[in-house]
Coordinates of C-alpha atoms and ligand atoms in Angstrom, one line a residue:
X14 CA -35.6 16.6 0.4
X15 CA -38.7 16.4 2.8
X16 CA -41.6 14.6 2.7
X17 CA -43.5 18.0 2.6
X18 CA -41.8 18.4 -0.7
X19 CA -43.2 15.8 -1.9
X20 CA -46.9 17.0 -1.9
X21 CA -48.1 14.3 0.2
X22 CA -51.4 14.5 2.0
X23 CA -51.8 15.8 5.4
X24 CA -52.6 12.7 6.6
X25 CA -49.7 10.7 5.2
X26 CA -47.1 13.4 6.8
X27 CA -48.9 12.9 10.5
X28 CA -48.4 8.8 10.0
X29 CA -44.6 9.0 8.4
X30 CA -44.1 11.6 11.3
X31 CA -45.2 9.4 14.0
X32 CA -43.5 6.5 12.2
X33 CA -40.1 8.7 13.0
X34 CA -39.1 9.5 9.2
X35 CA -37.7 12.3 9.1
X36 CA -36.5 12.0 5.9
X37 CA -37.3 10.2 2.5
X38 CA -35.4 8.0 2.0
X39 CA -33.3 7.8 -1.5
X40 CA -35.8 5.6 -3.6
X41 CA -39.1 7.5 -1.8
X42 CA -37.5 10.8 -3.0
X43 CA -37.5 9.2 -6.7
X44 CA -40.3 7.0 -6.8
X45 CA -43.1 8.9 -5.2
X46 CA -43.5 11.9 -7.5
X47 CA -43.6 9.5 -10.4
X48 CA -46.2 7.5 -8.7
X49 CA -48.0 10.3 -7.8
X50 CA -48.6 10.9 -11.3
X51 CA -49.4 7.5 -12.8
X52 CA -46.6 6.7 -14.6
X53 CA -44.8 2.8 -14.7
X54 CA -41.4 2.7 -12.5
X55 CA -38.6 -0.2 -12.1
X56 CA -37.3 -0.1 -8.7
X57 CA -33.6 -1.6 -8.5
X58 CA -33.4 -1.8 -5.0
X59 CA -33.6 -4.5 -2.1
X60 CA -35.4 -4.8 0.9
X61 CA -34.3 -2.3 3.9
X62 CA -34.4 0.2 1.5
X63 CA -37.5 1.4 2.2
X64 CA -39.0 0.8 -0.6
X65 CA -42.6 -0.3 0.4
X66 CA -43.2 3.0 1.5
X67 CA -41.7 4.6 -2.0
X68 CA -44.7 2.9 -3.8
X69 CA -47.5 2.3 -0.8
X70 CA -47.4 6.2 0.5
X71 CA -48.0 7.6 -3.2
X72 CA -50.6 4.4 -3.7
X73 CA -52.6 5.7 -0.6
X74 CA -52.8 9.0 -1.7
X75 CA -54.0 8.6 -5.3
X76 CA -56.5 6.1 -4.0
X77 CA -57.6 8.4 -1.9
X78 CA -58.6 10.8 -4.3
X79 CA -61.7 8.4 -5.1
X80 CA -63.1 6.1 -2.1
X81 CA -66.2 4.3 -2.2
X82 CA -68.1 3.6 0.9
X83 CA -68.1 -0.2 -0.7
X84 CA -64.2 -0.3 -0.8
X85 CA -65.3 -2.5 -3.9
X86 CA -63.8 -3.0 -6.4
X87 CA -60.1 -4.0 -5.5
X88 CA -58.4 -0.9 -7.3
X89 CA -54.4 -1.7 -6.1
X90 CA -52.8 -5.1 -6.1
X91 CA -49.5 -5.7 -4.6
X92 CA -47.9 -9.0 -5.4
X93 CA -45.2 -10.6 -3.4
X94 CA -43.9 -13.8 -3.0
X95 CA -43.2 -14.8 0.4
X96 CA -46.4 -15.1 3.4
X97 CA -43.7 -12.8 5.9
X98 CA -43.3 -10.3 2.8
X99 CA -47.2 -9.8 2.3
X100 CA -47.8 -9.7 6.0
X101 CA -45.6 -6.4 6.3
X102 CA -46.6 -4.6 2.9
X103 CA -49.9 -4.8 4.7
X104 CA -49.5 -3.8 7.8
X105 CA -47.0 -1.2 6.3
X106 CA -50.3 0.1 4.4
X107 CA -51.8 0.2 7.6
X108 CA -49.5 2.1 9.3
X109 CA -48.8 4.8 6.4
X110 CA -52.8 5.3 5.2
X111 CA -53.5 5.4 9.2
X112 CA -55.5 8.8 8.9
X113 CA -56.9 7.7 5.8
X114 CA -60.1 5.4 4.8
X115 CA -58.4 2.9 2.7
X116 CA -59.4 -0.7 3.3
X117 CA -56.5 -3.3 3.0
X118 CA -56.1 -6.8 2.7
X119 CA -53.3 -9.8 2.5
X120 CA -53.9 -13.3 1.5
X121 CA -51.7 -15.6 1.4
X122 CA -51.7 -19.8 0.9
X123 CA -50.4 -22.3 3.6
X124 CA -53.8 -21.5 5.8
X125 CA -57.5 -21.6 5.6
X126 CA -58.9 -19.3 2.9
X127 CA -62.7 -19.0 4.7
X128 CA -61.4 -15.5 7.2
X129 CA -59.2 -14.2 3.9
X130 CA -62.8 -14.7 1.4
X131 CA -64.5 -13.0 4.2
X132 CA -62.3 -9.8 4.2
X133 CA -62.4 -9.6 0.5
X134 CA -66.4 -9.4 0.3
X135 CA -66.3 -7.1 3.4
X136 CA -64.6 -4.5 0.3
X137 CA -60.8 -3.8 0.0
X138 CA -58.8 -0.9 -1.4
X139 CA -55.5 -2.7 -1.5
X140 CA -54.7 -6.3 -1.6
X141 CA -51.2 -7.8 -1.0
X142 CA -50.9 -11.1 -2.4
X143 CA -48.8 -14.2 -3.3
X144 CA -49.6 -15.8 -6.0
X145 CA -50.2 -19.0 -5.8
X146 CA -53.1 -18.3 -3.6
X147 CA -54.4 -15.2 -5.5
X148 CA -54.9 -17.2 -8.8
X149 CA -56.5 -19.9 -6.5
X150 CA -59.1 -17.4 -5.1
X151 CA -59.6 -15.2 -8.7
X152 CA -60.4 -18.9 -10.4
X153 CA -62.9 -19.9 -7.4
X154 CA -64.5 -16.3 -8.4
X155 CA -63.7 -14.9 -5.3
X156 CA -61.4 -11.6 -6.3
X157 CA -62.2 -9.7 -9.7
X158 CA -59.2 -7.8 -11.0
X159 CA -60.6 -6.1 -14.1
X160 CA -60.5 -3.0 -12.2
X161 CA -56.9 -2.5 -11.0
X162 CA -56.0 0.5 -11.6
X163 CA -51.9 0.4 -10.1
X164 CA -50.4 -3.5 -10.0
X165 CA -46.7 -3.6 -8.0
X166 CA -44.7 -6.8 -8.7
X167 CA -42.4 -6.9 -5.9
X168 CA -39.7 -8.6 -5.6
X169 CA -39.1 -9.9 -8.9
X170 CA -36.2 -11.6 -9.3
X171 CA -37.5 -13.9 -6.2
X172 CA -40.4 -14.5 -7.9
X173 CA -38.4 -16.3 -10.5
X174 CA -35.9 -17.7 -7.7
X175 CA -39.0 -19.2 -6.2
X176 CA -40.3 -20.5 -9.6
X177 CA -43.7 -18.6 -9.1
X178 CA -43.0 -16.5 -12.5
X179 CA -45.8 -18.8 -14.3
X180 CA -48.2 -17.7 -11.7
X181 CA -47.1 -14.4 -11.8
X182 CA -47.8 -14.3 -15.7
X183 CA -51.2 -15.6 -15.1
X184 CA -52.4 -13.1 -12.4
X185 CA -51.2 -10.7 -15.2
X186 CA -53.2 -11.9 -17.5
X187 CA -56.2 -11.0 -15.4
X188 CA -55.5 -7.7 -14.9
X189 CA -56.9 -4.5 -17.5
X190 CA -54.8 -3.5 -20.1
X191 CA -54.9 -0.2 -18.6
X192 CA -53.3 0.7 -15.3
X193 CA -49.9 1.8 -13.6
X194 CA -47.6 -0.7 -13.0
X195 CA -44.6 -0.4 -10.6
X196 CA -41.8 -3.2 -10.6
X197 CA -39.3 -4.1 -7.6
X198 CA -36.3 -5.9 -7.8
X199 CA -33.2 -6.5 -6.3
X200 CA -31.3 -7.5 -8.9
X201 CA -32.3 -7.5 -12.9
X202 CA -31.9 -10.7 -14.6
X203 CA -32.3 -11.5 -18.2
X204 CA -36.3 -12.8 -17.5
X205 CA -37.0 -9.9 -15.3
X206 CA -35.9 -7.5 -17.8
X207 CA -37.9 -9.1 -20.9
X208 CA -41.2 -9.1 -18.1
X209 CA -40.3 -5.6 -17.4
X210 CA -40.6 -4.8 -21.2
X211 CA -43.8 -6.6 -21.8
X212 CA -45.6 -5.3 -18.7
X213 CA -44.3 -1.2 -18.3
X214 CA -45.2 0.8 -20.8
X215 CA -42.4 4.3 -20.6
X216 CA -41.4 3.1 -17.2
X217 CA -38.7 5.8 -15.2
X218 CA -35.6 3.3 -13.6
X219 CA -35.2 4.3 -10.6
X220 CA -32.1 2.5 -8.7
X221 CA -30.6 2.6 -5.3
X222 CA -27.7 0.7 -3.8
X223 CA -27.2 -1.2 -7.2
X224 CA -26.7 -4.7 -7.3
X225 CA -23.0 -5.0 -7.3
X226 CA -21.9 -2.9 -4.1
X227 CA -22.8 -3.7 -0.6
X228 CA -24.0 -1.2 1.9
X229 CA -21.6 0.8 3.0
X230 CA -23.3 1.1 6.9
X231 CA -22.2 -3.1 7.0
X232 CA -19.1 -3.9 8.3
X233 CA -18.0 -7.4 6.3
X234 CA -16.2 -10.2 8.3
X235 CA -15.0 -13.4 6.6
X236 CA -13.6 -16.2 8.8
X237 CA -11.9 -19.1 6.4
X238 CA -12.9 -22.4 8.8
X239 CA -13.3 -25.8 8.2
X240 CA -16.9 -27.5 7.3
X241 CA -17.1 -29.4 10.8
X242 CA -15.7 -26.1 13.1
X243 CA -18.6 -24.0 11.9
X244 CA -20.7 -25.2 14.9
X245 CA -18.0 -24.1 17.0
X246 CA -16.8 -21.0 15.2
X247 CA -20.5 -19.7 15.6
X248 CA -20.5 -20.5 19.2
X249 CA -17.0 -18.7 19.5
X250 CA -18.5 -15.3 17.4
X251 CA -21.3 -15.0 19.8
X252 CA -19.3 -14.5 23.0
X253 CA -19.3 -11.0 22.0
X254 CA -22.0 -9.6 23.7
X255 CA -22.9 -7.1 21.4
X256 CA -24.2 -8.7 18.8
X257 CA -27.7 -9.0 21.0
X258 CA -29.9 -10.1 17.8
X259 CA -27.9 -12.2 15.1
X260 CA -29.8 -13.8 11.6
X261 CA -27.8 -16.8 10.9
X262 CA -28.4 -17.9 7.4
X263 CA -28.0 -21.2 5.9
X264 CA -28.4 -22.8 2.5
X265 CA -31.3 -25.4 3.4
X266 CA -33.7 -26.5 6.0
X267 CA -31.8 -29.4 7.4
X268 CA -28.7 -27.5 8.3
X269 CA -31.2 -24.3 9.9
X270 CA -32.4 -27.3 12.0
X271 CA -29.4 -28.5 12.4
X272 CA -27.6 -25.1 13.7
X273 CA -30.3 -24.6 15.9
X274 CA -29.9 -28.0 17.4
X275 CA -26.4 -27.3 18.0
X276 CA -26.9 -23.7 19.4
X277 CA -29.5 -25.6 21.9
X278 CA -26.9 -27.7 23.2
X279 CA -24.1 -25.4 23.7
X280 CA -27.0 -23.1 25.5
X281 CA -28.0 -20.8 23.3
X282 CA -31.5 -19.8 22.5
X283 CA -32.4 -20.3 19.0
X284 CA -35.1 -20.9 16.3
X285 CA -35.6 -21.7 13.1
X286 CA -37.6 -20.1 10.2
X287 CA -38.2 -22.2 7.1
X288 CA -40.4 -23.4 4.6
X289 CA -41.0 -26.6 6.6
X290 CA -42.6 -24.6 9.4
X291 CA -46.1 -23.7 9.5
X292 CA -47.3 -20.3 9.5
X293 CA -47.4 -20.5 13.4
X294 CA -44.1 -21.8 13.9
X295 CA -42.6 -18.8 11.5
X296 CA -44.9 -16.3 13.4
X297 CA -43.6 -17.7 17.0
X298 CA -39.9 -17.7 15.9
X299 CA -40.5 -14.6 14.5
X300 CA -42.2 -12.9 17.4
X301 CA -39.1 -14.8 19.9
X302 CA -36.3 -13.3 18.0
X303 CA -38.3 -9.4 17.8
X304 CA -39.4 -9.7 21.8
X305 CA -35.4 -10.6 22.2
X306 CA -36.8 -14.0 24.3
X307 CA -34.2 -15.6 21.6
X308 CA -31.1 -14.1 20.6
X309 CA -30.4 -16.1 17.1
X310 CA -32.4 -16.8 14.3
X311 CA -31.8 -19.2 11.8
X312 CA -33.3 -19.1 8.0
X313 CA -33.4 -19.8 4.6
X314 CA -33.0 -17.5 1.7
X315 CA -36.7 -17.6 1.2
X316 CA -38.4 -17.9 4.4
X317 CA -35.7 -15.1 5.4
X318 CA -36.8 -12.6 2.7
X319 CA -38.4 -9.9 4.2
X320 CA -38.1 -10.3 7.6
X321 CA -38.2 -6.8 8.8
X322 CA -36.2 -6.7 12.0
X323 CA -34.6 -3.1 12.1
X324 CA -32.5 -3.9 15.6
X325 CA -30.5 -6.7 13.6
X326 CA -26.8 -6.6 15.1
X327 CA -25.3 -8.8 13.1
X328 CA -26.2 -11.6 9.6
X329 CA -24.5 -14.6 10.0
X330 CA -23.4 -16.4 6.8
X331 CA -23.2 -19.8 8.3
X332 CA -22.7 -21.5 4.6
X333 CA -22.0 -18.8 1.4
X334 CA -24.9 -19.2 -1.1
X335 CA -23.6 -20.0 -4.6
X336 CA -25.6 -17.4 -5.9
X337 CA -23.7 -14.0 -5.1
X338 CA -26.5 -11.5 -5.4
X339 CA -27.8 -13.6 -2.4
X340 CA -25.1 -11.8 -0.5
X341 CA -25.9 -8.9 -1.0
X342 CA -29.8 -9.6 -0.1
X343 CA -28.5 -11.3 2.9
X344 CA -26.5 -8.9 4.4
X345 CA -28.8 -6.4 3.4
X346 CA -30.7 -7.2 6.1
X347 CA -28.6 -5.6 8.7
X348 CA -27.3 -1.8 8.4
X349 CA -30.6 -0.9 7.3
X350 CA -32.0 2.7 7.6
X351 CA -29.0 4.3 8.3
X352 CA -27.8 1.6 11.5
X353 CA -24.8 -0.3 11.2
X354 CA -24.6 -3.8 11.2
X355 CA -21.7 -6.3 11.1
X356 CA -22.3 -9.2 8.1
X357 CA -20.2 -12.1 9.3
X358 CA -19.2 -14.8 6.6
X359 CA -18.1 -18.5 7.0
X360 CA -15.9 -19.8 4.1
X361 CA -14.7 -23.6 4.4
X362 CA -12.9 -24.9 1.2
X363 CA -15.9 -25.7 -0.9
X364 CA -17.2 -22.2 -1.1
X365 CA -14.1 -20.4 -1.8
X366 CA -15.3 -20.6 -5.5
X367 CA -18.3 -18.7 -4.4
X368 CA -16.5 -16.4 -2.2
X369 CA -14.8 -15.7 -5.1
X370 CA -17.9 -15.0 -7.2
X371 CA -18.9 -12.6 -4.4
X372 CA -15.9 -10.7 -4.7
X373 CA -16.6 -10.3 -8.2
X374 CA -19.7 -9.3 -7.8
X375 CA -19.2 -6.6 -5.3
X376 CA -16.2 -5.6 -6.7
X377 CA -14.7 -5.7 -2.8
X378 CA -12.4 -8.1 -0.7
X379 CA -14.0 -8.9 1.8
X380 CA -11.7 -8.6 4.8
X381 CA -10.2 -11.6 6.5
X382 CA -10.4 -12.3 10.1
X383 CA -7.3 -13.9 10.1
X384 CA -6.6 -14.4 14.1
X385 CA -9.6 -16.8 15.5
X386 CA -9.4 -20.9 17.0
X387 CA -11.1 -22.3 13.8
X388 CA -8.5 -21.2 11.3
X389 CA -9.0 -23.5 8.0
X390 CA -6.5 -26.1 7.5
X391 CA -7.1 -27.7 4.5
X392 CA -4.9 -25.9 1.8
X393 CA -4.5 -23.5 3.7
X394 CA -1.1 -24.2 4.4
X395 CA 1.5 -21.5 4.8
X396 CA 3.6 -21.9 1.7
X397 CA 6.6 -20.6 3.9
X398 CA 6.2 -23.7 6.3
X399 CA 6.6 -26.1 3.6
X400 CA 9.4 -28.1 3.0
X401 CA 11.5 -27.6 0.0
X402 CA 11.0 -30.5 -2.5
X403 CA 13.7 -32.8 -3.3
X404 CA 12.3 -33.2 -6.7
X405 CA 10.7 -30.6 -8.9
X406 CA 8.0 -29.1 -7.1
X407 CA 4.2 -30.1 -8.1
X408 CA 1.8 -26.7 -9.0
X409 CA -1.6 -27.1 -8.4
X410 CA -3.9 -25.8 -10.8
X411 CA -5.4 -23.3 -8.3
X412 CA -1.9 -22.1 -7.7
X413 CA -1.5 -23.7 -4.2
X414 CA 1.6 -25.2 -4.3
X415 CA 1.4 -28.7 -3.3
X416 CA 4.2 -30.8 -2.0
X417 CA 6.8 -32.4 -4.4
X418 CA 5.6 -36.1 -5.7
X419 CA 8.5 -37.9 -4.1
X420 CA 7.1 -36.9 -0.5
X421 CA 3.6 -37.7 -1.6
X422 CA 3.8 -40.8 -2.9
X423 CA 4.7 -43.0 -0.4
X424 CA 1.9 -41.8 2.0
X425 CA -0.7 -42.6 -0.8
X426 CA -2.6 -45.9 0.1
X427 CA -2.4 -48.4 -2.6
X428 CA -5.8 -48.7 -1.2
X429 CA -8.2 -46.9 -4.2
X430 CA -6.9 -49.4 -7.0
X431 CA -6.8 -52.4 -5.0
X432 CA -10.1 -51.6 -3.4
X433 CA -11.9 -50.3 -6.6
X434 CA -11.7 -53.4 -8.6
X435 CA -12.4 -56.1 -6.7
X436 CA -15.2 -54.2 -5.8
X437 CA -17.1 -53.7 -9.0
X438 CA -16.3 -57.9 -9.2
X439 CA -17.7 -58.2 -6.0
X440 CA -20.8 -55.2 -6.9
X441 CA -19.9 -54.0 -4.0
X442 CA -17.0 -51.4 -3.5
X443 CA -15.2 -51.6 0.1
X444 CA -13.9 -48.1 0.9
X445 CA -10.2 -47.1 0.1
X446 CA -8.8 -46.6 3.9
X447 CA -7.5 -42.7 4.7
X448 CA -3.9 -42.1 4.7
X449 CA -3.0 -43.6 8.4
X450 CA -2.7 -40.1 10.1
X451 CA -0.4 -41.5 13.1
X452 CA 1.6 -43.4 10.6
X453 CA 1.9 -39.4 9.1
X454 CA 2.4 -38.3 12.7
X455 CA 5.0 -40.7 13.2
X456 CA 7.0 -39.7 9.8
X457 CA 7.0 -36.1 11.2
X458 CA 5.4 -34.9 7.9
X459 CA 4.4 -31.3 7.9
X460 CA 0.3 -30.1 7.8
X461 CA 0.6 -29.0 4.4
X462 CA 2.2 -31.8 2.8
X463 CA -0.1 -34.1 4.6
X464 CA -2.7 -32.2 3.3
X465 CA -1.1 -32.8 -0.4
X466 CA -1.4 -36.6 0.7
X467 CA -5.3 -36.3 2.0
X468 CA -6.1 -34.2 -1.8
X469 CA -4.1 -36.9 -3.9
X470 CA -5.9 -39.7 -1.9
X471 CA -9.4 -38.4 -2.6
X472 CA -8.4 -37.7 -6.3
X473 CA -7.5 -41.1 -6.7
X474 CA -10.5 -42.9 -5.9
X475 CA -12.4 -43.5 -8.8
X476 CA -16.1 -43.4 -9.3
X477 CA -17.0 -47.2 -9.9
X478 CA -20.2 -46.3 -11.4
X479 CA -18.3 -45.0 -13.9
X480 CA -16.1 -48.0 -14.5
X481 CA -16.8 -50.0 -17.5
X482 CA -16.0 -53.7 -16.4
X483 CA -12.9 -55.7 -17.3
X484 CA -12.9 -57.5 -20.9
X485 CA -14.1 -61.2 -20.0
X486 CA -15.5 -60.1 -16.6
X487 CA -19.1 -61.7 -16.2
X488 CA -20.7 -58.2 -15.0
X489 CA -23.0 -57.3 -17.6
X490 CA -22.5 -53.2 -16.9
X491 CA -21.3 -51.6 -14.0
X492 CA -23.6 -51.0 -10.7
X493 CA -24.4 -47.5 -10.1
X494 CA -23.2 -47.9 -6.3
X495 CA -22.1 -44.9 -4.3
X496 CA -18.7 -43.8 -4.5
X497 CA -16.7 -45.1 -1.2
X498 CA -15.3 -42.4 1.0
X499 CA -12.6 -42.7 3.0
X500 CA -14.0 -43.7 6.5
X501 CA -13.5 -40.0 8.8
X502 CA -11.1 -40.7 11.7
X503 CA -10.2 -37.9 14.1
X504 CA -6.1 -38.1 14.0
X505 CA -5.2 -35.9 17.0
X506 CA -7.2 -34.2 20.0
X507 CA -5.9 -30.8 18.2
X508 CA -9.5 -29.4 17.6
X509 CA -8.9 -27.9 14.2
X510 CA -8.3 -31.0 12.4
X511 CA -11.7 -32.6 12.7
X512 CA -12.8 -30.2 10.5
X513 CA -10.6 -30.8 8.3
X514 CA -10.9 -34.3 8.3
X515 CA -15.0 -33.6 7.7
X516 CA -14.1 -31.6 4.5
X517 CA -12.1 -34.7 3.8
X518 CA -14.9 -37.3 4.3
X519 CA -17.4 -34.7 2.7
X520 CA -15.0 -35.5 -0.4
X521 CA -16.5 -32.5 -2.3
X522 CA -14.3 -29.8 -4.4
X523 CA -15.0 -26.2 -4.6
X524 CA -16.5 -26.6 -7.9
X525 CA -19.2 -24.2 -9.4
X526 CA -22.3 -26.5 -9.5
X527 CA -25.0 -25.9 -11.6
X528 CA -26.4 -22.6 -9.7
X529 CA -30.2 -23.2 -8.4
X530 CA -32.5 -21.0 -5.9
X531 CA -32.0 -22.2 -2.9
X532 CA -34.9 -23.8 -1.8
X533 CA -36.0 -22.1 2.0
Ligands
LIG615 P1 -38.4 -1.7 3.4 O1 -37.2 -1.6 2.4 O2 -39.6 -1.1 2.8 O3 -38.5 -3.1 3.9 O4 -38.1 -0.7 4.7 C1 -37.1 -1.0 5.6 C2 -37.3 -0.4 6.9 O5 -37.1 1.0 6.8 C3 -38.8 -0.5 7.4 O6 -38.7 -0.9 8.7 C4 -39.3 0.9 7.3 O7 -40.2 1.1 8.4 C5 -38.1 1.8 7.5 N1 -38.2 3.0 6.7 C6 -38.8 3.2 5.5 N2 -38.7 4.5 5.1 C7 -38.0 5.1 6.0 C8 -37.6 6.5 6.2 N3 -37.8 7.4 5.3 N4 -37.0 6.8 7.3 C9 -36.7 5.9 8.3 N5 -37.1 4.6 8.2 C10 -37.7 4.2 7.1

């Protein structure tokens, strides 16, 4: 397939040409001749995909057909829900209706509305929105919609990650009964689906890289590490020279700072992009990491979401998100058009239940760099090393064998009892002292079993707040006070173990939370 085969314009074939498409790509060769003649589409397919081309190329053309000199009134509306998104549907409009005399427009919130009003009376063709600030400018009678005659909802599911699906709903609602409508999304949950059904009317489904497999052009890398080694893990994977341009994602905006922070001190130029940053912050790191002056960029799941940076060497999944189809949008942002990328994964104990999810999801292992200085040492113990239990041996419900009770007992503190209920006495809890590592050291105990020791301590440390008080005791209820953790004490100068000794302190378990969009 060609894009000559397609029937496109003249004009559009010089600016795809120029642009260096040779050839349409798998959801432009389905989606354009449908939009070409009006009907409703669902795209299932992610960014890198090319898929603002699949619905902005055929767009241009049809609006083409019919241009005022006014460019009034609005006749295509794209909406979108990140600023970075809109900014590059536009300026991919731009670029693809070139030889054309469509007028386009973005607007966005987070800046002044006066020089986005402006454009709109000026007359627009297009308008790529988000939609917070589109409902804010249709209710201050600024933007009419009752003649929009194609309406794309991209990026769906985000939308309703992002909690903008109300909004979305009510821009909707202003639009005529009658138009085409073309829906994106990555992946099609349940409130996606039931929109889909209210807003298309005999839509085609048109899918590419579905949700569950990765891209095959992306090489996958897991390293298993401790919490506290990631710093230095990432420090370690970017020796290699190669990977010139590297998106490291994590799961909030503190810990972006923070890698960034710590990528600064170990000498590596780094920025951060996140919902925290103004517009010109995003813009500068954005324009840093494109020009090459920085090498690594850090984000969020959101403020990350359509950053288009073709040239990316290498994703960085500096903490797994716990929702798996994140993943896949993650990673899909390197390997795109055809390159190949490497996705590189951190793992430390707490997200193996999401690794796990991931695996599931993709129906793939993802291979184990097993060989690197930041190996994960908390239950990761090499069942061979262990010794073999004088007593019946103790399973652990995740199958990790854990050493026999006799060895683990006497290394357990009597601390957590004793400490627990004088403390809810006293309304105060004092914290339950760690096992006494050099005490460990000294008994020669093996890693794994003192790892048993380190799991059975945390275990054993109740949650006073949950603690009714004694029969006869004078406190009234119990005081919601935090739950003590074990003070963090580095044991050895043998790197690896601070980390595990942070996953200690951290205190958390690899449980599956209740699952929530990771707010960028
Ligand atoms: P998108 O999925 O729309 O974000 O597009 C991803 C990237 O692929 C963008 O940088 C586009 O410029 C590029 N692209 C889109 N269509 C093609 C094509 N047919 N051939 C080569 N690159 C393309």
């Amino acid at each position: 397939m060609t894009f000559q085969e397609l029937n496109l314009l003249p004009q559009l074939l010089r600016a795809v040409d120029e642009l260096g498409y040779t050839v349409p790509s798998p959801i432009q060769a389905q989606s354009i001749p449908t939009v070409l003649k009006g009907g409703d589409l669902i795209g299932c397919a992610q960014t890198g995909t090319g898929k603002t081309a699949a619905f902005a190329i055929p767009i241009l053309q049809r609006l083409n057909s019919r241009v005022g000199k006014s460019h009034k009134p609005i006749r295509a509306l794209v909406l979108t829900p990140t600023r970075e998104l809109a900014l590059q549907i536009k300026e991919s409009f731009d670029q693809y209706g070139k030889y054309l005399r469509i007028q386009n427009t973005v607007i966005f919130g987070g800046v002044g509305q006066a020089p986005q009003v402006e454009a709109l009376q000026r007359g627009v063709d297009v308008l790529v929105a988000t939609p917070g600030r589109l409902n804010d400018l249709c209710s201050q009678g600024h933007i009419d919609l009752s003649a929009i005659e194609t309406f794309v909802l991209d990026e769906a599911d985000r939308m309703l990650d992002m909690g903008f699906i109300h909004d979305v709903r009510r821009v909707i609602a202003r639009l005529p009964e009658k138009r085409q409508t073309l829906l994106f999304s990555a992946t099609m949950p349940q409130e996606i689906a039931e929109l889909s059904k209210q807003i298309l009317k005999d839509p085609i489904r048109v899918e590419v890289t579905p949700q569950s497999s990765t891209v095959d052009a992306i090489e996958q890398r897991l390293y298993k590490v401790d919490k506290g080694n990631k710093k230095l893990l990432l420090q370690h994977v970017l020796q290699d020279e190669r990977l010139d341009s590297v998106l490291v994602f994590t799961n909030t905006k503190h810990g972006a700072d923070r890698v960034v922070k710590e990528l600064g001190r170990a000498g590596v130029a780094a920025m951060a992009i996140h919902g925290n940053k103004g517009q010109t912050a995003r813009i500068r790191a954005l324009d840093s990491f494109k020009s090459g002056a920085i090498r690594v960029l850090v984000a969020t799941d959101i403020a990350a979401r359509g950053i288009d940076v073709n040239e990316l060497a290498a994703v960085v999944n500096y903490e797994l998100p716990n929702v798996p189809e994140t993943y896949v949008h993650r990673i899909g942002r390197t390997g795109r058009a055809g390159r190949s990328g490497v996705a590189i994964s951190f793992c430390n104990y707490d997200e193996l239940a999401y690794l796990k999810d991931i695996e599931k999801l993709t129906r793939k292992k993802v291979p184990v760099v097993e060989d690197h200085p930041w190996p994960m040492e908390i239950l990761e113990a090499s069942p061979k090393k262990q010794r073999e239990p004088r007593a019946g041996r103790v399973k652990r419900a995740d199958g990790v064998p854990a050493a026999p009770r006799a060895q683990r007992l006497p290394a357990v503190p009597a601390a957590p009892k004793a400490a627990v209920v004088p403390a809810i006495k006293a309304k105060r809890p004092a914290a339950p002292k760690p096992p006494a590592a050099p005490a460990e050291k000294a008994a020669g105990m093996p890693s794994p079993d003192r790892e048993a020791v380190i799991l059975k301590v945390e275990r054993s440390v109740p949650n006073p707040a949950m603690l009714q008080p004694a029969k006869g005791s004078k406190a009234a209820a119990p005081i919601p006070v935090p739950r003590p953790e074990p003070t963090m004490r580095r044991i050895s100068s043998d790197p690896p173990r601070v980390g595990r000794l942070a996953a200690f302190a951290d205190g958390r378990r690899a449980g599956r939370g209740r699952r929530r969009p990771q707010k960028g």
